[in-house]
Amino acid sequence: MSSPVTTPPDTQDDFVVLREVESRVLWLSSAIIHHANRVRANPSGLKVGGHQASSASMVSIMTALWFRHLRPQDRVSVKPHASPVLHAISYLLGELDPSYLPRLREFGGLQSYPSRSKDPDPVDYSTGSVGIGATAPIWGALSRRYVNATVGDVGTGRQFSLVGDAELDEGAVWEAVLDPAVGELGEVVWIVDLNRQSLDRVVPDIAAEKLRGMFTAAGWQVITLKYGRRLEELFARPGGEELRQRIDTMTNPEYQRLLRCDAGQLRLRLPEGPGADRIRALLDQVEDSALVAAMANLGGHDLAALDDAFSAIDDSRPTVIFAYTIKGHSLASQGHPQNHSALLTEEQMRELAERLGADPADPWRAFDEDSAAHELCRRTAGRLRRTEPAHHAPPAVPVDIGRTPTGTATTQAALGRLLLDLTRAAPEVAARVVTVSPDVSSSTNLGGWVNKVGVWSSTERRDWFSDDAETILHWREKPSGQHIELGIAETNLVGLIGELGACWSKWGQPLLPIGVLYDPFVERALEPWSFGIYAGGQSLLVGTPSGVSLAPEGGAHQSVKTPSIGLEQPGCVTYEPAFALDAEWTLLAGLARLGRPDGSSAYVRLSTRPIDQTLARVPGDPAARERRRRQVVAGAYPLLRTDDAKVTIAAMGAVVPEALAAADRLAQVGVPAEVVCVTSPDLLYRAVRARQGHEQADSWVLDQVFPAERATPLVTVLDGHPHTLAFLATVNRVPVSSLGVTRFGQSGSLEDVYREHGLDADSIVRAALDLTD
């Protein structure tokens, strides 16, 4: 008869000190949430929240990573609901003042999810939007490689993502994993917290094999940590193979139910199937406490197994580690299907404290200074201490290249023209520009720029079409290239420009990232781009072509809501220029906002509609030209002034020619009209709010463009939703008629489509006459 299998005593465990730290991290993370919900005063009675179970499943992984393997050059994205674990580790390493521990989700305290800009302790990546925090280190790795190859050496290091398995349901994850560029990023390491629970339930299907196959097919190294030492020791005994087969084939909910069973129930439930007798015989040799402990002994909670896995990472390709865990591990809520937001009771917290050697009356007590655990924390803090990078200021962006476009041109073409002009007029600025496109470079007028600067690649690749006389776009891939081409996935585009736009704060090297995509797909990219802005990434997003002005393409490619999105997006300035010179000035203004502590992102909406550039009536006098430029950058300028005006037409973007044509016709019928060219509804709205005392912003442009003494009824018109400009009536409290697009578009000529949506000169004239009769 075999001897009973028991838990190895701590004196035989090489990880005894690390286990002590692990226990303290579990206690602190649980206590942080407990204090916020059950101790701190809450006069409003609103739920505070927090995720003790989700944190508990990550404690072993994060303890092993931080205290054994992490290096100062490495960066980690922590899954949102494990933020208390991150704060607990920061506290033990001396990176977080203990006064913050009772302040989870309190105003000015610890944020609900890790935040680079708002948390008081070091946070490498902001997380909280499911799937986006997981993919951010991929784009962080690509960004650091780009910086090293183009502007300055900022070192190397692994980029870790601590990912909840439910996050793998997000499409953004697979769009990132499958991008061809990602397969070269050996510094990327994902650790999947495979606890097989989502917010509402235990996930019924066993999807691990499918997930492993998907990552393997994408070229990733796949490491699986399924069972810990206690279970592996059981499996090695007679009947152990049958027990392994039994556990391997049971559903997730059945396994989760076993976690809440005592030893007697386990002895009844586990023996089943052809090997039931051998399983029963094996279990008879195991002590009750050892049997219960063994059922919860998954690889993601075994410090030795984790240590081996981290040591096996292959830096020549991306790595994913599937760490099987238990949601709520070591807590009273362990394995319960509704434990996602469950809170331990006061009694359960006291029991936890007693088991972990903590004191509920002094929950934030540090390790004794003469203890081995304190020494491990001290050494780890010294090993992980980072030196602040030297911060380089972004180069001064010129405000005006000096060109005055003539003839017929589009604002989209102005983007390509400006980038080429920068290489000559401001090469130090051009050197910091990096453009990113989801396979639409040639169709968004970036061809000339790409030919000039080349395509970025970690290694130089041969251009097999370099000697083809009919090839116009030369695809020269090299480490010094300044254009990055991704696959057709807008979430990848904005994820990358967000990380490129954070290089100024992370590595001290400011970049000027410009992401170019079709304007209808701005909505698809909006959530990850917005989250990138929240996380401190500053970028310029160009949406082109735009609106129903893309007439023959039909409703599938005609954007409607994007102008108002730009107005509403925090941390961003939006522009929609009508003329090529306006596009140049606004693009330069957008670039000048990037790469600085007081900077912001910008969204510029461009068009492929050719417009006669003489309609811009650019002043020839240098002072008058500069005044026009300042107005363009501030949000609007008077394009047509007339004595005794009876109506004002405020037009934006591609429909400005219709506004001018309508003004000419109105003059002929005795209704003099002024035309204001709006370039930024966003900045004009901020000016209105500043005038009302709601925010700090410049409001002088309102006095110059909409002076009270020239106030008249107002017609607003744009190729987008009409409410975007409707607020302009509040500047002088005048009657208004707002024209724009409120329905899905359709294919047709420009004239037919404008007529259909009421953007043509006839519609503007009718609206003006209705206001003035």
mmCIF file with all atom_site columns, N, CA and C in Angstrom, residues 350-409:
data_model
loop_
_atom_site.group_PDB
_atom_site.id
_atom_site.type_symbol
_atom_site.label_atom_id
_atom_site.label_alt_id
_atom_site.label_comp_id
_atom_site.label_asym_id
_atom_site.label_entity_id
_atom_site.label_seq_id
_atom_site.pdbx_PDB_ins_code
_atom_site.Cartn_x
_atom_site.Cartn_y
_atom_site.Cartn_z
_atom_site.occupancy
_atom_site.B_iso_or_equiv
_atom_site.pdbx_formal_charge
_atom_site.auth_seq_id
_atom_site.auth_comp_id
_atom_site.auth_asym_id
_atom_site.auth_atom_id
_atom_site.pdbx_PDB_model_num
ATOM 1   N N  . ARG A 1 350 ? -11.938 38.211 8.887   1.00 0.00 ? 350 ARG A N  1
ATOM 2   C CA . ARG A 1 350 ? -11.206 37.852 10.104  1.00 0.00 ? 350 ARG A CA 1
ATOM 3   C C  . ARG A 1 350 ? -10.590 36.459 9.956   1.00 0.00 ? 350 ARG A C  1
ATOM 4   N N  . GLU A 1 351 ? -11.342 35.549 9.374   1.00 0.00 ? 351 GLU A N  1
ATOM 5   C CA . GLU A 1 351 ? -10.817 34.200 9.148   1.00 0.00 ? 351 GLU A CA 1
ATOM 6   C C  . GLU A 1 351 ? -9.634  34.236 8.184   1.00 0.00 ? 351 GLU A C  1
ATOM 7   N N  . LEU A 1 352 ? -9.743  35.063 7.149   1.00 0.00 ? 352 LEU A N  1
ATOM 8   C CA . LEU A 1 352 ? -8.654  35.189 6.187   1.00 0.00 ? 352 LEU A CA 1
ATOM 9   C C  . LEU A 1 352 ? -7.411  35.762 6.859   1.00 0.00 ? 352 LEU A C  1
ATOM 10  N N  . ALA A 1 353 ? -7.598  36.773 7.681   1.00 0.00 ? 353 ALA A N  1
ATOM 11  C CA . ALA A 1 353 ? -6.468  37.385 8.383   1.00 0.00 ? 353 ALA A CA 1
ATOM 12  C C  . ALA A 1 353 ? -5.775  36.372 9.275   1.00 0.00 ? 353 ALA A C  1
ATOM 13  N N  . GLU A 1 354 ? -6.549  35.584 9.993   1.00 0.00 ? 354 GLU A N  1
ATOM 14  C CA . GLU A 1 354 ? -5.951  34.587 10.880  1.00 0.00 ? 354 GLU A CA 1
ATOM 15  C C  . GLU A 1 354 ? -5.152  33.559 10.082  1.00 0.00 ? 354 GLU A C  1
ATOM 16  N N  . ARG A 1 355 ? -5.684  33.147 8.949   1.00 0.00 ? 355 ARG A N  1
ATOM 17  C CA . ARG A 1 355 ? -5.010  32.141 8.142   1.00 0.00 ? 355 ARG A CA 1
ATOM 18  C C  . ARG A 1 355 ? -3.738  32.683 7.490   1.00 0.00 ? 355 ARG A C  1
ATOM 19  N N  . LEU A 1 356 ? -3.739  33.996 7.151   1.00 0.00 ? 356 LEU A N  1
ATOM 20  C CA . LEU A 1 356 ? -2.603  34.588 6.439   1.00 0.00 ? 356 LEU A CA 1
ATOM 21  C C  . LEU A 1 356 ? -1.628  35.316 7.362   1.00 0.00 ? 356 LEU A C  1
ATOM 22  N N  . GLY A 1 357 ? -1.910  35.322 8.654   1.00 0.00 ? 357 GLY A N  1
ATOM 23  C CA . GLY A 1 357 ? -1.009  35.986 9.581   1.00 0.00 ? 357 GLY A CA 1
ATOM 24  C C  . GLY A 1 357 ? -1.102  37.493 9.541   1.00 0.00 ? 357 GLY A C  1
ATOM 25  N N  . ALA A 1 358 ? -2.289  38.034 9.223   1.00 0.00 ? 358 ALA A N  1
ATOM 26  C CA . ALA A 1 358 ? -2.501  39.480 9.176   1.00 0.00 ? 358 ALA A CA 1
ATOM 27  C C  . ALA A 1 358 ? -3.318  39.909 10.388  1.00 0.00 ? 358 ALA A C  1
ATOM 28  N N  . ASP A 1 359 ? -3.429  41.216 10.578  1.00 0.00 ? 359 ASP A N  1
ATOM 29  C CA . ASP A 1 359 ? -4.151  41.759 11.727  1.00 0.00 ? 359 ASP A CA 1
ATOM 30  C C  . ASP A 1 359 ? -5.247  42.697 11.218  1.00 0.00 ? 359 ASP A C  1
ATOM 31  N N  . PRO A 1 360 ? -6.526  42.320 11.318  1.00 0.00 ? 360 PRO A N  1
ATOM 32  C CA . PRO A 1 360 ? -7.600  43.202 10.842  1.00 0.00 ? 360 PRO A CA 1
ATOM 33  C C  . PRO A 1 360 ? -7.595  44.571 11.505  1.00 0.00 ? 360 PRO A C  1
ATOM 34  N N  . ALA A 1 361 ? -7.077  44.664 12.725  1.00 0.00 ? 361 ALA A N  1
ATOM 35  C CA . ALA A 1 361 ? -7.016  45.952 13.418  1.00 0.00 ? 361 ALA A CA 1
ATOM 36  C C  . ALA A 1 361 ? -5.890  46.829 12.884  1.00 0.00 ? 361 ALA A C  1
ATOM 37  N N  . ASP A 1 362 ? -4.931  46.232 12.226  1.00 0.00 ? 362 ASP A N  1
ATOM 38  C CA . ASP A 1 362 ? -3.803  46.968 11.641  1.00 0.00 ? 362 ASP A CA 1
ATOM 39  C C  . ASP A 1 362 ? -3.560  46.395 10.246  1.00 0.00 ? 362 ASP A C  1
ATOM 40  N N  . PRO A 1 363 ? -4.514  46.620 9.319   1.00 0.00 ? 363 PRO A N  1
ATOM 41  C CA . PRO A 1 363 ? -4.496  45.884 8.040   1.00 0.00 ? 363 PRO A CA 1
ATOM 42  C C  . PRO A 1 363 ? -3.307  46.210 7.151   1.00 0.00 ? 363 PRO A C  1
ATOM 43  N N  . TRP A 1 364 ? -2.698  47.391 7.327   1.00 0.00 ? 364 TRP A N  1
ATOM 44  C CA . TRP A 1 364 ? -1.630  47.797 6.404   1.00 0.00 ? 364 TRP A CA 1
ATOM 45  C C  . TRP A 1 364 ? -0.240  47.583 7.006   1.00 0.00 ? 364 TRP A C  1
ATOM 46  N N  . ARG A 1 365 ? -0.176  46.787 8.047   1.00 0.00 ? 365 ARG A N  1
ATOM 47  C CA . ARG A 1 365 ? 1.108   46.564 8.706   1.00 0.00 ? 365 ARG A CA 1
ATOM 48  C C  . ARG A 1 365 ? 2.125   45.982 7.728   1.00 0.00 ? 365 ARG A C  1
ATOM 49  N N  . ALA A 1 366 ? 3.325   46.563 7.719   1.00 0.00 ? 366 ALA A N  1
ATOM 50  C CA . ALA A 1 366 ? 4.396   46.083 6.851   1.00 0.00 ? 366 ALA A CA 1
ATOM 51  C C  . ALA A 1 366 ? 5.113   44.916 7.509   1.00 0.00 ? 366 ALA A C  1
ATOM 52  N N  . PHE A 1 367 ? 5.977   44.252 6.753   1.00 0.00 ? 367 PHE A N  1
ATOM 53  C CA . PHE A 1 367 ? 6.791   43.180 7.310   1.00 0.00 ? 367 PHE A CA 1
ATOM 54  C C  . PHE A 1 367 ? 7.778   43.755 8.324   1.00 0.00 ? 367 PHE A C  1
ATOM 55  N N  . ASP A 1 368 ? 8.070   42.980 9.345   1.00 0.00 ? 368 ASP A N  1
ATOM 56  C CA . ASP A 1 368 ? 9.102   43.405 10.291  1.00 0.00 ? 368 ASP A CA 1
ATOM 57  C C  . ASP A 1 368 ? 10.416  43.590 9.555   1.00 0.00 ? 368 ASP A C  1
ATOM 58  N N  . GLU A 1 369 ? 11.168  44.621 9.945   1.00 0.00 ? 369 GLU A N  1
ATOM 59  C CA . GLU A 1 369 ? 12.377  44.966 9.211   1.00 0.00 ? 369 GLU A CA 1
ATOM 60  C C  . GLU A 1 369 ? 13.455  43.892 9.289   1.00 0.00 ? 369 GLU A C  1
ATOM 61  N N  . ASP A 1 370 ? 13.413  43.036 10.312  1.00 0.00 ? 370 ASP A N  1
ATOM 62  C CA . ASP A 1 370 ? 14.416  41.985 10.415  1.00 0.00 ? 370 ASP A CA 1
ATOM 63  C C  . ASP A 1 370 ? 13.940  40.663 9.808   1.00 0.00 ? 370 ASP A C  1
ATOM 64  N N  . SER A 1 371 ? 12.811  40.694 9.077   1.00 0.00 ? 371 SER A N  1
ATOM 65  C CA . SER A 1 371 ? 12.261  39.466 8.507   1.00 0.00 ? 371 SER A CA 1
ATOM 66  C C  . SER A 1 371 ? 12.832  39.207 7.119   1.00 0.00 ? 371 SER A C  1
ATOM 67  N N  . ALA A 1 372 ? 12.808  37.941 6.731   1.00 0.00 ? 372 ALA A N  1
ATOM 68  C CA . ALA A 1 372 ? 13.267  37.563 5.388   1.00 0.00 ? 372 ALA A CA 1
ATOM 69  C C  . ALA A 1 372 ? 12.347  38.140 4.313   1.00 0.00 ? 372 ALA A C  1
ATOM 70  N N  . ALA A 1 373 ? 11.056  38.244 4.626   1.00 0.00 ? 373 ALA A N  1
ATOM 71  C CA . ALA A 1 373 ? 10.117  38.799 3.655   1.00 0.00 ? 373 ALA A CA 1
ATOM 72  C C  . ALA A 1 373 ? 10.413  40.278 3.391   1.00 0.00 ? 373 ALA A C  1
ATOM 73  N N  . HIS A 1 374 ? 10.716  41.024 4.459   1.00 0.00 ? 374 HIS A N  1
ATOM 74  C CA . HIS A 1 374 ? 11.082  42.430 4.280   1.00 0.00 ? 374 HIS A CA 1
ATOM 75  C C  . HIS A 1 374 ? 12.339  42.544 3.425   1.00 0.00 ? 374 HIS A C  1
ATOM 76  N N  . GLU A 1 375 ? 13.298  41.674 3.652   1.00 0.00 ? 375 GLU A N  1
ATOM 77  C CA . GLU A 1 375 ? 14.534  41.711 2.881   1.00 0.00 ? 375 GLU A CA 1
ATOM 78  C C  . GLU A 1 375 ? 14.264  41.402 1.418   1.00 0.00 ? 375 GLU A C  1
ATOM 79  N N  . LEU A 1 376 ? 13.376  40.457 1.140   1.00 0.00 ? 376 LEU A N  1
ATOM 80  C CA . LEU A 1 376 ? 13.032  40.150 -0.245  1.00 0.00 ? 376 LEU A CA 1
ATOM 81  C C  . LEU A 1 376 ? 12.378  41.357 -0.913  1.00 0.00 ? 376 LEU A C  1
ATOM 82  N N  . CYS A 1 377 ? 11.499  42.038 -0.197  1.00 0.00 ? 377 CYS A N  1
ATOM 83  C CA . CYS A 1 377 ? 10.861  43.239 -0.748  1.00 0.00 ? 377 CYS A CA 1
ATOM 84  C C  . CYS A 1 377 ? 11.896  44.327 -1.006  1.00 0.00 ? 377 CYS A C  1
ATOM 85  N N  . ARG A 1 378 ? 12.827  44.486 -0.087  1.00 0.00 ? 378 ARG A N  1
ATOM 86  C CA . ARG A 1 378 ? 13.856  45.511 -0.244  1.00 0.00 ? 378 ARG A CA 1
ATOM 87  C C  . ARG A 1 378 ? 14.742  45.223 -1.462  1.00 0.00 ? 378 ARG A C  1
ATOM 88  N N  . ARG A 1 379 ? 15.162  43.967 -1.590  1.00 0.00 ? 379 ARG A N  1
ATOM 89  C CA . ARG A 1 379 ? 16.006  43.612 -2.728  1.00 0.00 ? 379 ARG A CA 1
ATOM 90  C C  . ARG A 1 379 ? 15.251  43.765 -4.047  1.00 0.00 ? 379 ARG A C  1
ATOM 91  N N  . THR A 1 380 ? 14.001  43.362 -4.047  1.00 0.00 ? 380 THR A N  1
ATOM 92  C CA . THR A 1 380 ? 13.196  43.475 -5.270  1.00 0.00 ? 380 THR A CA 1
ATOM 93  C C  . THR A 1 380 ? 13.015  44.924 -5.667  1.00 0.00 ? 380 THR A C  1
ATOM 94  N N  . ALA A 1 381 ? 12.743  45.779 -4.689  1.00 0.00 ? 381 ALA A N  1
ATOM 95  C CA . ALA A 1 381 ? 12.585  47.205 -4.984  1.00 0.00 ? 381 ALA A CA 1
ATOM 96  C C  . ALA A 1 381 ? 13.859  47.777 -5.592  1.00 0.00 ? 381 ALA A C  1
ATOM 97  N N  . GLY A 1 382 ? 15.014  47.401 -5.056  1.00 0.00 ? 382 GLY A N  1
ATOM 98  C CA . GLY A 1 382 ? 16.281  47.875 -5.610  1.00 0.00 ? 382 GLY A CA 1
ATOM 99  C C  . GLY A 1 382 ? 16.511  47.363 -7.012  1.00 0.00 ? 382 GLY A C  1
ATOM 100 N N  . ARG A 1 383 ? 16.152  46.102 -7.241  1.00 0.00 ? 383 ARG A N  1
ATOM 101 C CA . ARG A 1 383 ? 16.355  45.519 -8.569  1.00 0.00 ? 383 ARG A CA 1
ATOM 102 C C  . ARG A 1 383 ? 15.454  46.161 -9.615  1.00 0.00 ? 383 ARG A C  1
ATOM 103 N N  . LEU A 1 384 ? 14.248  46.559 -9.236  1.00 0.00 ? 384 LEU A N  1
ATOM 104 C CA . LEU A 1 384 ? 13.280  47.095 -10.183 1.00 0.00 ? 384 LEU A CA 1
ATOM 105 C C  . LEU A 1 384 ? 13.327  48.613 -10.313 1.00 0.00 ? 384 LEU A C  1
ATOM 106 N N  . ARG A 1 385 ? 14.192  49.257 -9.524  1.00 0.00 ? 385 ARG A N  1
ATOM 107 C CA . ARG A 1 385 ? 14.209  50.721 -9.556  1.00 0.00 ? 385 ARG A CA 1
ATOM 108 C C  . ARG A 1 385 ? 14.658  51.208 -10.932 1.00 0.00 ? 385 ARG A C  1
ATOM 109 N N  . ARG A 1 386 ? 13.884  52.108 -11.491 1.00 0.00 ? 386 ARG A N  1
ATOM 110 C CA . ARG A 1 386 ? 14.157  52.633 -12.825 1.00 0.00 ? 386 ARG A CA 1
ATOM 111 C C  . ARG A 1 386 ? 14.788  54.009 -12.750 1.00 0.00 ? 386 ARG A C  1
ATOM 112 N N  . THR A 1 387 ? 15.631  54.289 -13.696 1.00 0.00 ? 387 THR A N  1
ATOM 113 C CA . THR A 1 387 ? 16.172  55.628 -13.829 1.00 0.00 ? 387 THR A CA 1
ATOM 114 C C  . THR A 1 387 ? 15.263  56.423 -14.765 1.00 0.00 ? 387 THR A C  1
ATOM 115 N N  . GLU A 1 388 ? 15.007  57.640 -14.414 1.00 0.00 ? 388 GLU A N  1
ATOM 116 C CA . GLU A 1 388 ? 14.146  58.490 -15.226 1.00 0.00 ? 388 GLU A CA 1
ATOM 117 C C  . GLU A 1 388 ? 14.832  58.782 -16.553 1.00 0.00 ? 388 GLU A C  1
ATOM 118 N N  . PRO A 1 389 ? 14.171  58.535 -17.680 1.00 0.00 ? 389 PRO A N  1
ATOM 119 C CA . PRO A 1 389 ? 14.817  58.802 -18.969 1.00 0.00 ? 389 PRO A CA 1
ATOM 120 C C  . PRO A 1 389 ? 15.005  60.291 -19.191 1.00 0.00 ? 389 PRO A C  1
ATOM 121 N N  . ALA A 1 390 ? 16.020  60.619 -19.974 1.00 0.00 ? 390 ALA A N  1
ATOM 122 C CA . ALA A 1 390 ? 16.210  62.021 -20.364 1.00 0.00 ? 390 ALA A CA 1
ATOM 123 C C  . ALA A 1 390 ? 15.075  62.426 -21.293 1.00 0.00 ? 390 ALA A C  1
ATOM 124 N N  . HIS A 1 391 ? 14.422  63.508 -20.965 1.00 0.00 ? 391 HIS A N  1
ATOM 125 C CA . HIS A 1 391 ? 13.261  63.930 -21.750 1.00 0.00 ? 391 HIS A CA 1
ATOM 126 C C  . HIS A 1 391 ? 13.675  64.973 -22.788 1.00 0.00 ? 391 HIS A C  1
ATOM 127 N N  . HIS A 1 392 ? 13.359  64.683 -24.034 1.00 0.00 ? 392 HIS A N  1
ATOM 128 C CA . HIS A 1 392 ? 13.650  65.587 -25.135 1.00 0.00 ? 392 HIS A CA 1
ATOM 129 C C  . HIS A 1 392 ? 12.392  66.362 -25.496 1.00 0.00 ? 392 HIS A C  1
ATOM 130 N N  . ALA A 1 393 ? 12.543  67.647 -25.673 1.00 0.00 ? 393 ALA A N  1
ATOM 131 C CA . ALA A 1 393 ? 11.403  68.462 -26.078 1.00 0.00 ? 393 ALA A CA 1
ATOM 132 C C  . ALA A 1 393 ? 11.114  68.233 -27.554 1.00 0.00 ? 393 ALA A C  1
ATOM 133 N N  . PRO A 1 394 ? 9.849   68.227 -27.947 1.00 0.00 ? 394 PRO A N  1
ATOM 134 C CA . PRO A 1 394 ? 9.553   68.074 -29.375 1.00 0.00 ? 394 PRO A CA 1
ATOM 135 C C  . PRO A 1 394 ? 10.059  69.284 -30.143 1.00 0.00 ? 394 PRO A C  1
ATOM 136 N N  . PRO A 1 395 ? 10.446  69.118 -31.402 1.00 0.00 ? 395 PRO A N  1
ATOM 137 C CA . PRO A 1 395 ? 10.909  70.257 -32.188 1.00 0.00 ? 395 PRO A CA 1
ATOM 138 C C  . PRO A 1 395 ? 9.773   71.235 -32.441 1.00 0.00 ? 395 PRO A C  1
ATOM 139 N N  . ALA A 1 396 ? 10.135  72.491 -32.623 1.00 0.00 ? 396 ALA A N  1
ATOM 140 C CA . ALA A 1 396 ? 9.133   73.519 -32.894 1.00 0.00 ? 396 ALA A CA 1
ATOM 141 C C  . ALA A 1 396 ? 8.537   73.303 -34.282 1.00 0.00 ? 396 ALA A C  1
ATOM 142 N N  . VAL A 1 397 ? 7.232   73.166 -34.328 1.00 0.00 ? 397 VAL A N  1
ATOM 143 C CA . VAL A 1 397 ? 6.535   72.941 -35.598 1.00 0.00 ? 397 VAL A CA 1
ATOM 144 C C  . VAL A 1 397 ? 6.240   74.292 -36.237 1.00 0.00 ? 397 VAL A C  1
ATOM 145 N N  . PRO A 1 398 ? 6.597   74.484 -37.502 1.00 0.00 ? 398 PRO A N  1
ATOM 146 C CA . PRO A 1 398 ? 6.280   75.769 -38.141 1.00 0.00 ? 398 PRO A CA 1
ATOM 147 C C  . PRO A 1 398 ? 4.768   75.984 -38.208 1.00 0.00 ? 398 PRO A C  1
ATOM 148 N N  . VAL A 1 399 ? 4.359   77.217 -38.159 1.00 0.00 ? 399 VAL A N  1
ATOM 149 C CA . VAL A 1 399 ? 2.925   77.509 -38.219 1.00 0.00 ? 399 VAL A CA 1
ATOM 150 C C  . VAL A 1 399 ? 2.442   77.701 -39.643 1.00 0.00 ? 399 VAL A C  1
ATOM 151 N N  . ASP A 1 400 ? 3.374   77.952 -40.566 1.00 0.00 ? 400 ASP A N  1
ATOM 152 C CA . ASP A 1 400 ? 2.991   78.240 -41.953 1.00 0.00 ? 400 ASP A CA 1
ATOM 153 C C  . ASP A 1 400 ? 4.178   77.871 -42.848 1.00 0.00 ? 400 ASP A C  1
ATOM 154 N N  . ILE A 1 401 ? 3.950   77.019 -43.821 1.00 0.00 ? 401 ILE A N  1
ATOM 155 C CA . ILE A 1 401 ? 5.013   76.645 -44.750 1.00 0.00 ? 401 ILE A CA 1
ATOM 156 C C  . ILE A 1 401 ? 5.271   77.760 -45.753 1.00 0.00 ? 401 ILE A C  1
ATOM 157 N N  . GLY A 1 402 ? 4.254   78.603 -45.982 1.00 0.00 ? 402 GLY A N  1
ATOM 158 C CA . GLY A 1 402 ? 4.416   79.739 -46.894 1.00 0.00 ? 402 GLY A CA 1
ATOM 159 C C  . GLY A 1 402 ? 3.815   79.528 -48.258 1.00 0.00 ? 402 GLY A C  1
ATOM 160 N N  . ARG A 1 403 ? 3.297   78.387 -48.540 1.00 0.00 ? 403 ARG A N  1
ATOM 161 C CA . ARG A 1 403 ? 2.703   78.090 -49.838 1.00 0.00 ? 403 ARG A CA 1
ATOM 162 C C  . ARG A 1 403 ? 1.267   78.622 -49.883 1.00 0.00 ? 403 ARG A C  1
ATOM 163 N N  . THR A 1 404 ? 0.833   79.123 -51.031 1.00 0.00 ? 404 THR A N  1
ATOM 164 C CA . THR A 1 404 ? -0.554  79.521 -51.245 1.00 0.00 ? 404 THR A CA 1
ATOM 165 C C  . THR A 1 404 ? -1.102  78.713 -52.407 1.00 0.00 ? 404 THR A C  1
ATOM 166 N N  . PRO A 1 405 ? -1.876  77.665 -52.119 1.00 0.00 ? 405 PRO A N  1
ATOM 167 C CA . PRO A 1 405 ? -2.364  76.792 -53.192 1.00 0.00 ? 405 PRO A CA 1
ATOM 168 C C  . PRO A 1 405 ? -3.244  77.547 -54.182 1.00 0.00 ? 405 PRO A C  1
ATOM 169 N N  . THR A 1 406 ? -3.122  77.177 -55.434 1.00 0.00 ? 406 THR A N  1
ATOM 170 C CA . THR A 1 406 ? -3.956  77.746 -56.496 1.00 0.00 ? 406 THR A CA 1
ATOM 171 C C  . THR A 1 406 ? -4.585  76.604 -57.277 1.00 0.00 ? 406 THR A C  1
ATOM 172 N N  . GLY A 1 407 ? -5.436  76.930 -58.196 1.00 0.00 ? 407 GLY A N  1
ATOM 173 C CA . GLY A 1 407 ? -6.079  75.902 -59.002 1.00 0.00 ? 407 GLY A CA 1
ATOM 174 C C  . GLY A 1 407 ? -7.093  75.125 -58.190 1.00 0.00 ? 407 GLY A C  1
ATOM 175 N N  . THR A 1 408 ? -7.282  73.870 -58.574 1.00 0.00 ? 408 THR A N  1
ATOM 176 C CA . THR A 1 408 ? -8.243  72.998 -57.910 1.00 0.00 ? 408 THR A CA 1
ATOM 177 C C  . THR A 1 408 ? -7.491  71.954 -57.092 1.00 0.00 ? 408 THR A C  1
ATOM 178 N N  . ALA A 1 409 ? -7.888  71.748 -55.839 1.00 0.00 ? 409 ALA A N  1
ATOM 179 C CA . ALA A 1 409 ? -7.189  70.800 -54.965 1.00 0.00 ? 409 ALA A CA 1
ATOM 180 C C  . ALA A 1 409 ? -8.158  70.248 -53.941 1.00 0.00 ? 409 ALA A C  1
#
